[in-house]
Amino acid sequence: MLRILALVPALAMVWVDPVSAAGLCAAASGVAKGRACVESPNGVAVADDLPRAQVLLADADAGAARFRTRFGRAPARFAVLETNDGNVDGAALSALQTAGFKAVLPFLSPKGFDLQIEASVRRAVEAQTAGLSADMREPIVQEAIAKVKAGRPPQTAQQPGVIAHELGHMWYIDAFWPGRELRGGHYGGPGPDWMDEVAAVLMEPESMASGRIGQFGDRYRKLRAADALRNAPDNVLVDLPGFLNSAHPGAARGREMLAKIREEEPDALPKNGVMIRASSGPEAEKFAESAIHYYLQSTMAAEYLVARTGDPAVFARIAAAFGRGETMAQWLANNEPKGKLPRDLTALQADWLAWLDQRFPAISA
């Protein structure tokens, strides 16, 4: 599986008999040898030093608590492995799964993040300056790298919620499609893409959700002021039934990036394993342009569902329905209590627009 970290404003799992909560680092010793490993009853985090491993574990554990609250099920035991290349090869993945870690998450170290951002910028500049000699191109590459580094925060501090977000995808799939082997093709699990992304954003701290809500509100107010809410493509932001039936826009971009890596850096890919990649410049912009609406919509759709049902854990019931093979339209129409939530997609859209209008009232001049 490929995950992309885009620097812009803004996994196959098999279950075996679990090991006991005590001694999880010992169970992961095959991949943690010579490195710092910390554990909790939920899983382990492995990094080059103890403080860094503790930061990663804290983020993952916070997400695990949110998963229990939002989905009413225990999250799959995790292993977060930070490396310079963002890879977990097939042998390490298999060893961890055999030891009982169902959610294996590779993560880039700060050094690895810098290296991959530099490589991303270099690829972009070299593509744009193909007619220049290497001696003439290199100063341009270095200048571009310096600009990117100057325009982003240092990677020494871990942004809270990133680890929890990525684990959220895996916890959701495992909880509602246990034992399902997932390799390629689909963005996430066998259910609708929107819930896969909602499961991830719900694992983030409230501050991240607040930021996205603010961004959504700014865009919504501008569209409303311009009387553009019903005009394509602007209305994509507020087309809730369309969102509920859409494919994740990041899926195609991820496949493109994977194909490019296979072509240009085949030795960089782990064999039968998992990986995470960072991207900057044009590569990141393409990903962000295709996906930013999706993240904003995921956050607002989650807010709306909680507001109308009055149930912060309504996602557990929706996900269970998806696990049974129901669609969102079928779940809306079934006999479960749903508070003030409409019972069909047409009424849902009208109610959603009315809710948005109340949620983001016009600001007086």
CSV table of C-alpha atoms in Angstrom, one decimal:
chain,number,residue,atom,x,y,z
A,1,MET,CA,0.0,0.0,0.0
A,2,LEU,CA,1.2,3.5,-0.8
A,3,ARG,CA,0.3,6.5,1.3
A,4,ILE,CA,1.3,10.0,0.2
A,5,LEU,CA,2.1,12.9,2.5
A,6,ALA,CA,1.6,16.1,0.5
A,7,LEU,CA,3.6,19.1,1.7
A,8,VAL,CA,1.0,21.8,1.0
A,9,PRO,CA,-1.1,24.3,3.1
A,10,ALA,CA,-3.7,22.9,4.1
A,11,LEU,CA,-2.0,-2.7,3.8
A,12,ALA,CA,-2.7,-6.0,3.8
A,13,MET,CA,-3.5,-7.5,7.2
A,14,VAL,CA,-3.9,-11.1,8.4
A,15,TRP,CA,-4.9,-11.9,12.0
A,16,VAL,CA,-3.3,-14.6,14.1
A,17,ASP,CA,-3.6,-15.5,17.8
A,18,PRO,CA,-2.7,-12.3,19.7
A,19,VAL,CA,0.2,-12.0,22.1
A,20,SER,CA,-0.5,-10.7,25.6
A,21,ALA,CA,-0.4,-7.0,26.1
A,22,ALA,CA,2.7,-7.4,28.3
A,23,GLY,CA,5.9,-7.7,26.4
A,24,LEU,CA,4.7,-6.3,23.1
A,25,CYS,CA,8.2,-4.8,22.3
A,26,ALA,CA,9.6,-8.3,22.9
A,27,ALA,CA,7.1,-9.6,20.4
A,28,ALA,CA,8.3,-7.0,17.9
A,29,SER,CA,12.0,-7.5,18.7
A,30,GLY,CA,12.7,-8.9,15.2
A,31,VAL,CA,12.2,-5.4,13.7
A,32,ALA,CA,13.1,-3.3,16.7
A,33,LYS,CA,16.5,-4.7,17.3
A,34,GLY,CA,19.0,-2.0,18.1
A,35,ARG,CA,16.3,0.7,18.1
A,36,ALA,CA,14.1,2.3,20.7
A,37,CYS,CA,10.7,0.6,21.2
A,38,VAL,CA,7.9,1.7,23.5
A,39,GLU,CA,4.6,-0.1,24.1
A,40,SER,CA,1.1,0.3,25.5
A,41,PRO,CA,-1.7,-2.3,25.6
A,42,ASN,CA,-2.7,-1.0,22.1
A,43,GLY,CA,0.6,-1.6,20.4
A,44,VAL,CA,4.2,-0.5,19.9
A,45,ALA,CA,6.2,2.4,18.3
A,46,VAL,CA,9.7,1.9,17.1
A,47,ALA,CA,12.1,4.8,16.3
A,48,ASP,CA,15.8,5.7,16.5
A,49,ASP,CA,15.6,7.2,19.9
A,50,LEU,CA,13.3,6.9,23.0
A,51,PRO,CA,11.7,10.4,23.0
A,52,ARG,CA,10.8,10.0,19.3
A,53,ALA,CA,9.2,6.6,19.9
A,54,GLN,CA,7.2,8.0,22.8
A,55,VAL,CA,5.8,10.8,20.6
A,56,LEU,CA,4.7,8.3,18.0
A,57,LEU,CA,3.1,6.0,20.6
A,58,ALA,CA,1.2,8.9,22.3
A,59,ASP,CA,-0.3,9.9,18.9
A,60,ALA,CA,-1.3,6.3,18.1
A,61,ASP,CA,-2.8,5.8,21.6
A,62,ALA,CA,-4.9,9.0,21.4
A,63,GLY,CA,-6.3,7.7,18.1
A,64,ALA,CA,-7.1,4.3,19.6
A,65,ALA,CA,-9.1,6.0,22.3
A,66,ARG,CA,-11.1,8.0,19.7
A,67,PHE,CA,-11.7,4.8,17.7
A,68,ARG,CA,-13.3,3.1,20.7
A,69,THR,CA,-15.5,6.2,21.3
A,70,ARG,CA,-16.6,6.7,17.7
A,71,PHE,CA,-16.8,3.1,16.5
A,72,GLY,CA,-17.5,1.2,19.7
A,73,ARG,CA,-14.9,-1.5,18.9
A,74,ALA,CA,-11.4,-2.2,20.0
A,75,PRO,CA,-8.8,-1.0,17.5
A,76,ALA,CA,-6.5,-3.6,16.0
A,77,ARG,CA,-3.1,-3.9,17.7
A,78,PHE,CA,-0.7,-1.6,15.9
A,79,ALA,CA,3.0,-1.4,15.2
A,80,VAL,CA,4.3,2.0,14.1
A,81,LEU,CA,7.8,1.7,12.5
A,82,GLU,CA,9.7,4.9,11.7
A,83,THR,CA,12.4,4.6,9.1
A,84,ASN,CA,14.4,6.8,6.8
A,85,ASP,CA,12.9,5.3,3.7
A,86,GLY,CA,9.3,4.9,4.9
A,87,ASN,CA,9.3,1.2,4.1
A,88,VAL,CA,8.4,-2.0,5.9
A,89,ASP,CA,9.5,-5.0,3.7
A,90,GLY,CA,7.5,-8.2,3.3
A,91,ALA,CA,9.6,-10.2,5.8
A,92,ALA,CA,9.2,-7.6,8.5
A,93,LEU,CA,5.5,-7.2,7.7
A,94,SER,CA,4.9,-10.9,7.9
A,95,ALA,CA,6.9,-11.2,11.2
A,96,LEU,CA,4.8,-8.5,12.8
A,97,GLN,CA,1.5,-10.0,11.6
A,98,THR,CA,2.6,-13.4,13.0
A,99,ALA,CA,3.3,-11.7,16.3
A,100,GLY,CA,-0.2,-10.3,16.4
A,101,PHE,CA,0.1,-6.8,15.1
A,102,LYS,CA,-2.7,-6.4,12.6
A,103,ALA,CA,-2.2,-2.7,11.8
A,104,VAL,CA,1.4,-2.1,10.6
A,105,LEU,CA,2.2,1.5,9.8
A,106,PRO,CA,5.5,2.6,8.3
A,107,PHE,CA,6.4,6.2,9.0
A,108,LEU,CA,9.0,8.6,7.7
A,109,SER,CA,11.6,9.8,10.2
A,110,PRO,CA,12.4,13.6,10.1
A,111,LYS,CA,15.6,12.8,8.2
A,112,GLY,CA,13.7,10.6,5.8
A,113,PHE,CA,11.1,13.2,5.3
A,114,ASP,CA,13.7,15.7,4.3
A,115,LEU,CA,15.4,13.3,1.9
A,116,GLN,CA,12.1,12.5,0.1
A,117,ILE,CA,11.1,16.1,-0.1
A,118,GLU,CA,14.5,16.9,-1.7
A,119,ALA,CA,14.1,14.0,-4.1
A,120,SER,CA,10.6,15.2,-5.0
A,121,VAL,CA,11.8,18.7,-5.7
A,122,ARG,CA,14.8,17.4,-7.7
A,123,ARG,CA,12.6,15.3,-9.9
A,124,ALA,CA,10.3,18.3,-10.6
A,125,VAL,CA,13.2,20.6,-11.4
A,126,GLU,CA,15.0,18.1,-13.6
A,127,ALA,CA,11.8,17.5,-15.6
A,128,GLN,CA,11.5,21.3,-16.2
A,129,THR,CA,15.1,21.8,-17.1
A,130,ALA,CA,15.8,18.7,-19.2
A,131,GLY,CA,17.6,20.8,-21.8
A,132,LEU,CA,20.3,22.0,-19.4
A,133,SER,CA,23.5,20.4,-18.5
A,134,ALA,CA,24.0,18.8,-15.1
A,135,ASP,CA,26.3,21.7,-14.0
A,136,MET,CA,23.7,24.3,-15.0
A,137,ARG,CA,20.8,22.4,-13.5
A,138,GLU,CA,22.2,21.7,-10.1
A,139,PRO,CA,22.2,25.4,-8.8
A,140,ILE,CA,18.5,25.6,-9.8
A,141,VAL,CA,17.8,22.4,-7.9
A,142,GLN,CA,19.5,23.6,-4.8
A,143,GLU,CA,17.7,26.9,-4.9
A,144,ALA,CA,14.3,25.2,-5.2
A,145,ILE,CA,15.1,22.8,-2.3
A,146,ALA,CA,16.1,25.8,-0.2
A,147,LYS,CA,12.9,27.6,-0.9
A,148,VAL,CA,10.8,24.5,0.0
A,149,LYS,CA,12.7,24.1,3.3
A,150,ALA,CA,12.3,27.8,4.1
A,151,GLY,CA,8.6,27.6,3.5
A,152,ARG,CA,7.7,24.7,5.8
A,153,PRO,CA,7.9,24.0,9.5
A,154,PRO,CA,10.8,21.9,10.8
A,155,GLN,CA,10.1,18.2,11.0
A,156,THR,CA,11.6,17.8,14.5
A,157,ALA,CA,8.1,18.3,15.9
A,158,GLN,CA,5.5,15.7,15.2
A,159,GLN,CA,2.1,17.1,14.1
A,160,PRO,CA,-0.4,15.5,16.4
A,161,GLY,CA,-3.0,13.3,14.6
A,162,VAL,CA,-1.0,12.2,11.6
A,163,ILE,CA,-0.2,8.7,13.0
A,164,ALA,CA,-3.7,8.3,14.4
A,165,HIS,CA,-5.2,9.3,11.0
A,166,GLU,CA,-3.3,6.7,9.1
A,167,LEU,CA,-4.1,4.0,11.7
A,168,GLY,CA,-7.7,5.0,11.5
A,169,HIS,CA,-7.9,3.7,8.0
A,170,MET,CA,-6.6,0.3,9.1
A,171,TRP,CA,-8.6,0.1,12.3
A,172,TYR,CA,-11.9,0.7,10.4
A,173,ILE,CA,-11.2,-1.9,7.8
A,174,ASP,CA,-10.2,-4.5,10.3
A,175,ALA,CA,-13.1,-3.8,12.6
A,176,PHE,CA,-15.8,-4.2,10.0
A,177,TRP,CA,-14.1,-6.5,7.5
A,178,PRO,CA,-11.9,-8.7,9.7
A,179,GLY,CA,-9.4,-10.9,8.0
A,180,ARG,CA,-9.9,-9.1,4.7
A,181,GLU,CA,-6.7,-9.1,2.6
A,182,LEU,CA,-6.4,-5.8,0.7
A,183,ARG,CA,-3.8,-5.2,-2.0
A,184,GLY,CA,-4.1,-2.4,-4.5
A,185,GLY,CA,-7.0,-1.2,-6.7
A,186,HIS,CA,-9.2,0.3,-4.0
A,187,TYR,CA,-8.2,3.3,-2.1
A,188,GLY,CA,-8.9,1.8,1.3
A,189,GLY,CA,-11.3,-1.0,2.4
A,190,PRO,CA,-14.2,-2.7,0.7
A,191,GLY,CA,-16.8,-0.1,1.9
A,192,PRO,CA,-17.5,3.3,0.5
A,193,ASP,CA,-14.4,5.6,0.2
A,194,TRP,CA,-16.0,8.4,2.1
A,195,MET,CA,-16.4,6.4,5.3
A,196,ASP,CA,-12.9,5.2,5.0
A,197,GLU,CA,-11.7,8.8,5.0
A,198,VAL,CA,-14.2,9.8,7.8
A,199,ALA,CA,-12.8,7.0,9.9
A,200,ALA,CA,-9.3,8.5,9.5
A,201,VAL,CA,-10.2,12.2,10.1
A,202,LEU,CA,-12.2,11.2,13.2
A,203,MET,CA,-9.0,9.9,14.8
A,204,GLU,CA,-7.4,13.4,14.6
A,205,PRO,CA,-7.4,15.8,17.5
A,206,GLU,CA,-10.2,18.4,17.7
A,207,SER,CA,-7.8,21.2,16.6
A,208,MET,CA,-7.4,19.6,13.2
A,209,ALA,CA,-11.1,19.2,12.8
A,210,SER,CA,-11.7,22.8,13.8
A,211,GLY,CA,-9.2,23.9,11.1
A,212,ARG,CA,-11.0,22.0,8.4
A,213,ILE,CA,-14.4,23.2,9.5
A,214,GLY,CA,-13.1,26.8,9.3
A,215,GLN,CA,-11.7,26.2,5.7
A,216,PHE,CA,-15.0,24.6,4.7
A,217,GLY,CA,-17.0,27.6,6.1
A,218,ASP,CA,-14.8,30.1,4.3
A,219,ARG,CA,-15.4,28.3,1.0
A,220,TYR,CA,-19.0,27.8,1.6
A,221,ARG,CA,-19.6,31.5,2.4
A,222,LYS,CA,-17.8,32.6,-0.7
A,223,LEU,CA,-19.8,30.3,-2.9
A,224,ARG,CA,-23.0,31.5,-1.3
A,225,ALA,CA,-22.1,35.1,-1.6
A,226,ALA,CA,-21.4,34.6,-5.3
A,227,ASP,CA,-24.6,32.6,-5.7
A,228,ALA,CA,-22.5,29.7,-7.0
A,229,LEU,CA,-23.7,26.9,-4.8
A,230,ARG,CA,-25.8,25.3,-7.6
A,231,ASN,CA,-23.2,25.7,-10.3
A,232,ALA,CA,-20.8,23.0,-11.3
A,233,PRO,CA,-18.0,22.6,-10.4
A,234,ASP,CA,-18.5,24.8,-7.3
A,235,ASN,CA,-21.4,22.7,-6.0
A,236,VAL,CA,-19.2,19.7,-5.7
A,237,LEU,CA,-18.2,21.0,-2.2
A,238,VAL,CA,-21.9,20.7,-1.0
A,239,ASP,CA,-23.1,17.8,-3.1
A,240,LEU,CA,-23.5,15.3,-0.2
A,241,PRO,CA,-25.1,12.4,-2.1
A,242,GLY,CA,-22.3,12.8,-4.7
A,243,PHE,CA,-19.7,12.7,-2.0
A,244,LEU,CA,-21.3,9.6,-0.4
A,245,ASN,CA,-21.1,7.8,-3.8
A,246,SER,CA,-17.7,9.1,-4.9
A,247,ALA,CA,-14.3,7.4,-5.3
A,248,HIS,CA,-11.5,8.9,-3.3
A,249,PRO,CA,-9.7,11.4,-5.5
A,250,GLY,CA,-6.4,10.5,-4.0
A,251,ALA,CA,-6.6,6.9,-5.2
A,252,ALA,CA,-5.8,7.6,-8.8
A,253,ARG,CA,-3.0,10.0,-7.8
A,254,GLY,CA,-1.5,7.3,-5.5
A,255,ARG,CA,-1.5,4.8,-8.4
A,256,GLU,CA,0.2,7.3,-10.6
A,257,MET,CA,2.9,8.0,-8.1
A,258,LEU,CA,3.5,4.2,-7.5
A,259,ALA,CA,3.9,3.6,-11.2
A,260,LYS,CA,6.4,6.5,-11.4
A,261,ILE,CA,8.4,5.1,-8.5
A,262,ARG,CA,8.4,1.6,-10.1
A,263,GLU,CA,9.7,3.1,-13.3
A,264,GLU,CA,12.3,5.5,-11.9
A,265,GLU,CA,13.3,3.9,-8.5
A,266,PRO,CA,12.3,0.2,-8.6
A,267,ASP,CA,14.9,-0.6,-5.9
A,268,ALA,CA,13.2,1.9,-3.5
A,269,LEU,CA,10.0,-0.3,-3.2
A,270,PRO,CA,9.7,-2.9,-0.5
A,271,LYS,CA,9.0,-6.4,-1.7
A,272,ASN,CA,5.5,-7.5,-0.6
A,273,GLY,CA,5.5,-4.8,2.1
A,274,VAL,CA,4.0,-1.4,2.9
A,275,MET,CA,5.4,2.1,2.5
A,276,ILE,CA,4.7,5.8,3.0
A,277,ARG,CA,6.0,8.6,0.8
A,278,ALA,CA,6.3,12.3,1.1
A,279,SER,CA,6.0,14.7,-1.8
A,280,SER,CA,6.4,18.4,-2.5
A,281,GLY,CA,6.1,20.9,-5.3
A,282,PRO,CA,4.1,20.0,-8.4
A,283,GLU,CA,3.6,16.4,-7.2
A,284,ALA,CA,2.1,17.5,-3.9
A,285,GLU,CA,0.0,20.2,-5.6
A,286,LYS,CA,-1.6,17.7,-7.9
A,287,PHE,CA,-2.5,15.5,-5.0
A,288,ALA,CA,-3.8,18.4,-2.9
A,289,GLU,CA,-5.9,19.8,-5.8
A,290,SER,CA,-7.6,16.5,-6.2
A,291,ALA,CA,-8.1,15.7,-2.6
A,292,ILE,CA,-8.6,18.9,-0.5
A,293,HIS,CA,-12.4,18.9,-1.1
A,294,TYR,CA,-12.6,15.3,0.1
A,295,TYR,CA,-10.9,16.0,3.5
A,296,LEU,CA,-13.1,19.0,4.1
A,297,GLN,CA,-16.2,17.1,3.1
A,298,SER,CA,-15.3,14.2,5.3
A,299,THR,CA,-15.0,16.4,8.3
A,300,MET,CA,-18.2,18.3,7.6
A,301,ALA,CA,-20.2,15.2,6.8
A,302,ALA,CA,-19.1,13.7,10.1
A,303,GLU,CA,-20.2,16.9,11.9
A,304,TYR,CA,-23.6,16.8,10.1
A,305,LEU,CA,-24.3,13.1,10.9
A,306,VAL,CA,-23.6,13.6,14.6
A,307,ALA,CA,-25.6,16.9,14.7
A,308,ARG,CA,-28.7,15.3,13.1
A,309,THR,CA,-28.6,11.9,14.9
A,310,GLY,CA,-27.4,13.3,18.3
A,311,ASP,CA,-25.1,10.3,18.4
A,312,PRO,CA,-21.3,10.8,18.4
A,313,ALA,CA,-20.9,7.0,17.7
A,314,VAL,CA,-23.4,6.8,14.8
A,315,PHE,CA,-20.4,5.8,12.6
A,316,ALA,CA,-20.4,2.4,14.3
A,317,ARG,CA,-23.9,1.7,13.1
A,318,ILE,CA,-23.2,3.0,9.6
A,319,ALA,CA,-20.0,1.0,9.3
A,320,ALA,CA,-21.7,-2.1,10.6
A,321,ALA,CA,-24.3,-1.7,7.8
A,322,PHE,CA,-21.6,-1.4,5.2
A,323,GLY,CA,-20.0,-4.5,6.6
A,324,ARG,CA,-23.3,-6.3,6.1
A,325,GLY,CA,-23.3,-5.1,2.5
A,326,GLU,CA,-25.9,-2.3,2.8
A,327,THR,CA,-25.5,1.0,0.9
A,328,MET,CA,-25.9,4.4,2.6
A,329,ALA,CA,-29.4,4.7,1.0
A,330,GLN,CA,-30.3,1.4,2.5
A,331,TRP,CA,-29.0,2.4,5.9
A,332,LEU,CA,-31.0,5.6,5.9
A,333,ALA,CA,-34.2,3.7,5.1
A,334,ASN,CA,-33.7,0.9,7.6
A,335,ASN,CA,-35.5,0.7,11.0
A,336,GLU,CA,-32.6,2.0,13.2
A,337,PRO,CA,-33.3,5.2,15.1
A,338,LYS,CA,-31.7,8.2,13.3
A,339,GLY,CA,-32.9,11.2,15.2
A,340,LYS,CA,-33.6,14.1,12.8
A,341,LEU,CA,-31.7,12.6,9.9
A,342,PRO,CA,-33.8,12.3,6.7
A,343,ARG,CA,-34.5,8.8,5.4
A,344,ASP,CA,-33.5,9.1,1.7
A,345,LEU,CA,-30.7,10.8,-0.2
A,346,THR,CA,-32.9,13.5,-1.9
A,347,ALA,CA,-34.2,14.7,1.5
A,348,LEU,CA,-30.7,14.3,2.9
A,349,GLN,CA,-29.3,16.8,0.4
A,350,ALA,CA,-32.0,19.4,1.1
A,351,ASP,CA,-31.5,19.0,4.9
A,352,TRP,CA,-27.7,19.2,4.6
A,353,LEU,CA,-27.9,22.5,2.7
A,354,ALA,CA,-30.3,23.9,5.3
A,355,TRP,CA,-27.9,22.8,8.1
A,356,LEU,CA,-24.9,24.3,6.3
A,357,ASP,CA,-26.8,27.6,6.0
A,358,GLN,CA,-27.4,27.6,9.8
A,359,ARG,CA,-23.9,26.3,10.6
A,360,PHE,CA,-22.2,29.1,8.6
A,361,PRO,CA,-24.4,32.2,8.8
A,362,ALA,CA,-23.5,35.2,6.7
A,363,ILE,CA,-21.0,37.5,8.4
A,364,SER,CA,-22.2,41.1,8.7
A,365,ALA,CA,-20.1,43.7,7.0
